[in-house]
Structure formats: C-alpha cells, structure tokens
mmCIF file of C-alpha atoms in Angstrom:
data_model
loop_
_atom_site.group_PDB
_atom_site.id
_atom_site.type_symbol
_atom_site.label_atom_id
_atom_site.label_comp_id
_atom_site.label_asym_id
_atom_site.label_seq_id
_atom_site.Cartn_x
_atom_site.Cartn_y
_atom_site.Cartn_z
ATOM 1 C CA UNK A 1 0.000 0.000 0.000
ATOM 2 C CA UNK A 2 2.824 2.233 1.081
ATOM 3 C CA UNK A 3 4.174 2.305 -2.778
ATOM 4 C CA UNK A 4 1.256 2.941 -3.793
ATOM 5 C CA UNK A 5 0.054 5.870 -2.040
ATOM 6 C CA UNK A 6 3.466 7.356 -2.797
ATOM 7 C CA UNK A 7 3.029 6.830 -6.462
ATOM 8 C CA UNK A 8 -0.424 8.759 -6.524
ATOM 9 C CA UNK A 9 0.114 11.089 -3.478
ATOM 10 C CA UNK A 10 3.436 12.473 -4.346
ATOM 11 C CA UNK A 11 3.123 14.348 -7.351
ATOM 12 C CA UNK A 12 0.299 16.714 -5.338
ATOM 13 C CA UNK A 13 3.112 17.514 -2.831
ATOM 14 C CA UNK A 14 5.086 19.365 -5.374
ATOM 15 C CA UNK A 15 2.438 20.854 -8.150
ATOM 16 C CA UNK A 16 3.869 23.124 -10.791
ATOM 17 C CA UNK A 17 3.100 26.779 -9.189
ATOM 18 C CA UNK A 18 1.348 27.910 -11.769
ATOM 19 C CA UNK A 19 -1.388 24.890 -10.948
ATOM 20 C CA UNK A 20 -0.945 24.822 -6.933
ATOM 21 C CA UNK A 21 -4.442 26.249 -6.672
ATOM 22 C CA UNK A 22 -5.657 23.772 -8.962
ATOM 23 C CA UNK A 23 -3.784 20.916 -6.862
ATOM 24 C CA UNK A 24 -4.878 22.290 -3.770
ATOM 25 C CA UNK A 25 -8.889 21.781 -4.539
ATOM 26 C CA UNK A 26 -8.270 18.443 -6.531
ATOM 27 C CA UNK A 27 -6.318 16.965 -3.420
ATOM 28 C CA UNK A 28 -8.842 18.387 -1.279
ATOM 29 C CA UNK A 29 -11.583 16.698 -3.044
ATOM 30 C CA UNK A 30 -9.881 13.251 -3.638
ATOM 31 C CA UNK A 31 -8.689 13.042 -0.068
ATOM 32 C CA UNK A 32 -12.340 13.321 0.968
ATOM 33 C CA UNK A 33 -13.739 10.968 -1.338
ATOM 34 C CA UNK A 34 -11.553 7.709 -0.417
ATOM 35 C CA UNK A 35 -10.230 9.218 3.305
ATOM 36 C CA UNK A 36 -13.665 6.925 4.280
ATOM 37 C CA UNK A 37 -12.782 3.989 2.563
ATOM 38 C CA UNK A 38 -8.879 4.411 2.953
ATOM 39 C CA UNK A 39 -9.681 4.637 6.821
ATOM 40 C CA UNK A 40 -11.596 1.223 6.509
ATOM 41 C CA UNK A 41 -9.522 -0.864 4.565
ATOM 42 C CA UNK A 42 -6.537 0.462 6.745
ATOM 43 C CA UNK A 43 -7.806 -0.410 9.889
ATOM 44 C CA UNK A 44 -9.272 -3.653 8.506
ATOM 45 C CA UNK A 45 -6.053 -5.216 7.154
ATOM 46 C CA UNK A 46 -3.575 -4.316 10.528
ATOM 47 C CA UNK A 47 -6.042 -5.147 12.985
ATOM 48 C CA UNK A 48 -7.028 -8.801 11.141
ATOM 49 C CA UNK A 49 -3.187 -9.145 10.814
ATOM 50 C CA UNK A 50 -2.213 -8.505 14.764
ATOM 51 C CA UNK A 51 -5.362 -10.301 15.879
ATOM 52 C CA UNK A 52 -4.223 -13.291 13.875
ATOM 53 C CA UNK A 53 -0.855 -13.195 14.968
ATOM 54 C CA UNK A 54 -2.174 -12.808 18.371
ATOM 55 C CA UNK A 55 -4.002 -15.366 18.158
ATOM 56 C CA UNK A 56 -1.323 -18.099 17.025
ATOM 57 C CA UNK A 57 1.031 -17.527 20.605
ATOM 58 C CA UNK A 58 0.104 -18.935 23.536
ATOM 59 C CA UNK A 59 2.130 -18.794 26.717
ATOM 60 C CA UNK A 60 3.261 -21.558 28.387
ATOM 61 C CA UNK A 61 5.898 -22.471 31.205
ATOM 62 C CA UNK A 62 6.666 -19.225 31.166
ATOM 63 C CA UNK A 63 7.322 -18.313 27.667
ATOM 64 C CA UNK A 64 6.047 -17.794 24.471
ATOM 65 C CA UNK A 65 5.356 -20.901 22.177
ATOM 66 C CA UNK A 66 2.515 -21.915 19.587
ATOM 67 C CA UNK A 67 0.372 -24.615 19.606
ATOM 68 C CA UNK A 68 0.120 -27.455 17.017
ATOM 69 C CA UNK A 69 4.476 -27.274 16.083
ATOM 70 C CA UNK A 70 7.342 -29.333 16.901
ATOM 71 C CA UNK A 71 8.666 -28.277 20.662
ATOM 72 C CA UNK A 72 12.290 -27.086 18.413
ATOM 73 C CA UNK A 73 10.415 -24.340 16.416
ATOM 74 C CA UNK A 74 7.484 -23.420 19.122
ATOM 75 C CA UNK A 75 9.939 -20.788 19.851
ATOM 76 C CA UNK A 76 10.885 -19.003 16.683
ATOM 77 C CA UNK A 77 7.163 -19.388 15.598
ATOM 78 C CA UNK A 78 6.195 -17.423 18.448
ATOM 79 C CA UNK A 79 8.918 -14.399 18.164
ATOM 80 C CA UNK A 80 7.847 -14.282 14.363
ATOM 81 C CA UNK A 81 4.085 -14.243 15.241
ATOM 82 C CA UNK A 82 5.279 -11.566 18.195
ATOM 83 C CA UNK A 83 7.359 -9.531 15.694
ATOM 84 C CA UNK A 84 4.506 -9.236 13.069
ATOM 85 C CA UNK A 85 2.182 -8.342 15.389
ATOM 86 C CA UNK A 86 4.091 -5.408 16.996
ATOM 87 C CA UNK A 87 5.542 -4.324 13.242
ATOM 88 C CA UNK A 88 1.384 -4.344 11.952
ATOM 89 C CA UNK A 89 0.479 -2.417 15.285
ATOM 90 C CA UNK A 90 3.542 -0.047 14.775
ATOM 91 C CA UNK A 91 1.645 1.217 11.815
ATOM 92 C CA UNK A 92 -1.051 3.303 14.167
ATOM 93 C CA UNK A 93 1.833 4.707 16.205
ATOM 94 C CA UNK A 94 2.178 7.121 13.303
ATOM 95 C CA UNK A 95 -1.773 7.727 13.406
ATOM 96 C CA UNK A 96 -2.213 10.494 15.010
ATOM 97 C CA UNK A 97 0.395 13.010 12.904
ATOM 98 C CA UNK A 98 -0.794 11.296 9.853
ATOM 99 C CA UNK A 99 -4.693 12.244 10.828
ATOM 100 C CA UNK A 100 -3.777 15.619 11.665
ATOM 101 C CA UNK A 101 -1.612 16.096 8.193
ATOM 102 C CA UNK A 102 -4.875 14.301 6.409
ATOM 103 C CA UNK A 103 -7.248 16.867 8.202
ATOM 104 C CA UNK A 104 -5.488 19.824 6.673
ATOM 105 C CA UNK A 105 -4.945 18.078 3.321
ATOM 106 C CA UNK A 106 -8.971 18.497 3.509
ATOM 107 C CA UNK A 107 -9.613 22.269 5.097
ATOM 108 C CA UNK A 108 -11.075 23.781 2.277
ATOM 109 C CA UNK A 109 -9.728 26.913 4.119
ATOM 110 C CA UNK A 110 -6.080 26.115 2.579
ATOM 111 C CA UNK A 111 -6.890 25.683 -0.524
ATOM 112 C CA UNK A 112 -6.078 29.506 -1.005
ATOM 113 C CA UNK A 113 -3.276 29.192 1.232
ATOM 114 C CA UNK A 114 0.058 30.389 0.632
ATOM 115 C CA UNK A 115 2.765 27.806 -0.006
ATOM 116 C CA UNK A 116 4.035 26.268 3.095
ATOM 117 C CA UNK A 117 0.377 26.073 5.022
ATOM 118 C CA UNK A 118 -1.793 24.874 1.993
ATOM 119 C CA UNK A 119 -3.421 21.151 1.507
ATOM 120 C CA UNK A 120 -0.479 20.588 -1.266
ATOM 121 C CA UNK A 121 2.486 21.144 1.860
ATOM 122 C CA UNK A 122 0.113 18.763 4.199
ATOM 123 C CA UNK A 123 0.393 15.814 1.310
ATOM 124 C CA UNK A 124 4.089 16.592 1.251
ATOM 125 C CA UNK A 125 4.289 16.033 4.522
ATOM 126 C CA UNK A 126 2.213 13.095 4.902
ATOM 127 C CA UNK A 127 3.834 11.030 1.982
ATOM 128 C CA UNK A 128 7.095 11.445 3.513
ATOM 129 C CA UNK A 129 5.723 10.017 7.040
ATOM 130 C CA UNK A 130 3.835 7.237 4.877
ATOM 131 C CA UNK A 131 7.645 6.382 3.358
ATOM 132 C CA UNK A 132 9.288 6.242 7.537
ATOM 133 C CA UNK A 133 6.246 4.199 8.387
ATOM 134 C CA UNK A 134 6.469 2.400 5.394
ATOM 135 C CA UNK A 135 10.597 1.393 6.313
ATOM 136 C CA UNK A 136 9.606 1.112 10.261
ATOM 137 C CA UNK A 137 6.605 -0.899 10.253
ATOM 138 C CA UNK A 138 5.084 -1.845 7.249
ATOM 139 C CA UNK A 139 8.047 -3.560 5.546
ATOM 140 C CA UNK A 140 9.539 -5.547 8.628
ATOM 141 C CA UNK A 141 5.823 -6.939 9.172
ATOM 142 C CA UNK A 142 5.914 -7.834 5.989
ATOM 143 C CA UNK A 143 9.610 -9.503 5.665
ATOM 144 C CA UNK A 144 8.393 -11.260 8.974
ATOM 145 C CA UNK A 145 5.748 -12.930 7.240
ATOM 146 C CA UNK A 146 8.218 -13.561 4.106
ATOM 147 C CA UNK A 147 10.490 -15.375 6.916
ATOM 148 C CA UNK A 148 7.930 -17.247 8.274
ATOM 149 C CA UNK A 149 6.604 -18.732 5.405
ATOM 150 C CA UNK A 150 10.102 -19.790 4.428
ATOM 151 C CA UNK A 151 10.968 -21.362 7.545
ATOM 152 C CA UNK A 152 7.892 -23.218 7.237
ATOM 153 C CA UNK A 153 8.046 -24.452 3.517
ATOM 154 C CA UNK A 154 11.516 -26.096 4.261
ATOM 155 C CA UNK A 155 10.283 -27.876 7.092
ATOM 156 C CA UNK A 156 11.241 -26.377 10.039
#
C-alpha cells in the first residue's frame, strides 16, 4: 500500500506553481472521497493481521510458544508471530500526525493558502511520514511474514 500511495500522493506535494491552486482543490476533493474507505480498509487489514498473529502464541511455562508445532520451532514461531504483530500495530503509532496532516490536506480553508500552510504542503508532509512508516513498520511486518513462510516451507 505504502508504494502505492506514494506513487499517486506524491506528485500533489510538489504541483507546478502555476497549478498549486488547482492541486490544492483536486487533493482536497480526492482526499475526501476515499479518506472513508482508505480509513476502513486500513484499519481492517492491521487489525485482522495482529489479531491473527495474536491469536497463534500462547504462553506456556513461562514463555512464548505456539500450539500445534514441533517443541524445536514453538519458539521461533512465536517471536515471528510476536514480531509481526508489533511491526502491523507499529503502523497506528504514526496515526495520530498522519490524521492531523490528512485533516489539513482536507480544510477547504487552505486551498487559497500560501505555499508552506496549503493542503499541497500537508500531502508533502504526509507522503514522507507514509515512506518512515512504510521502512519502520510496514516492511519488517511484511519480511516477517516472508520469513515465516520460508521457515515453514523447508520444514522447520
């Protein structure tokens, strides 16, 4: 997702000057329409993906292990599962800069704004904490379940 919203966000972070104004009310109106949906589908995909993680440790005699796997990988099963499900739920410790950045990406007040406090600045903004998040949480979740699945398809 990360790439993606770079890919489409981006180019409204830097508009030609002559069509900032322009940007400005066509960011302002595309944030709004999928913000909803975006929101959803966010929230949605990291939740399901910690609660499933969560789900597969158990604790027993004192440490971490999962059920149903030889006792020799109980315990790198459960520090993968552990890892993905802090790297997924490291994606809402950016939250609440990244919903302030989205709310003035859609003040219709800043549309007229001068450079520097318009909607076009806010997207700037935001795409560069999607790209940190992106490195910090979204890709190690991701490479943990690349490991995992690796470990587990040669038999581990």
């Amino acid at each position: 997702m990360t790439l993606c919203e770079d890919v489409f966000l981006r180019p409204f972070g830097a508009p030609h000057p002559s069509l900032r104004k322009q940007a400005n009310q066509l960011l302002l109106t595309h944030v709004k329409a999928f913000k909803p949906y975006a929101m959803t589908m966010t929230a949605t995909f990291y939740l399901s993906a910690v609660g499933s993680a969560v789900a597969n440790i158990a604790f027993r005699d004192g440490g971490l292990c999962l059920s149903g796997t030889s006792a020799a990988s109980q315990s790198l099963s459960a520090a993968f599962y552990l890892a993905g499900a802090v790297f997924n739920a490291l994606h809402f410790a950016f939250a609440p800069r990244d919903m302030a950045l989205l709310e003035i990406a859609t003040d219709e007040d800043k549309v007229d704004a001068d450079k520097g406090k318009d909607n076009c600045t806010a997207m700037a903004t935001w795409v560069s904490l999607n790209v940190s998040r992106g490195l910090l949480a979204d890709f190690p979740g991701g490479f943990v379940v690349v490991v995992m699945k690796g470990w587990f398809d040669r038999g581990a």
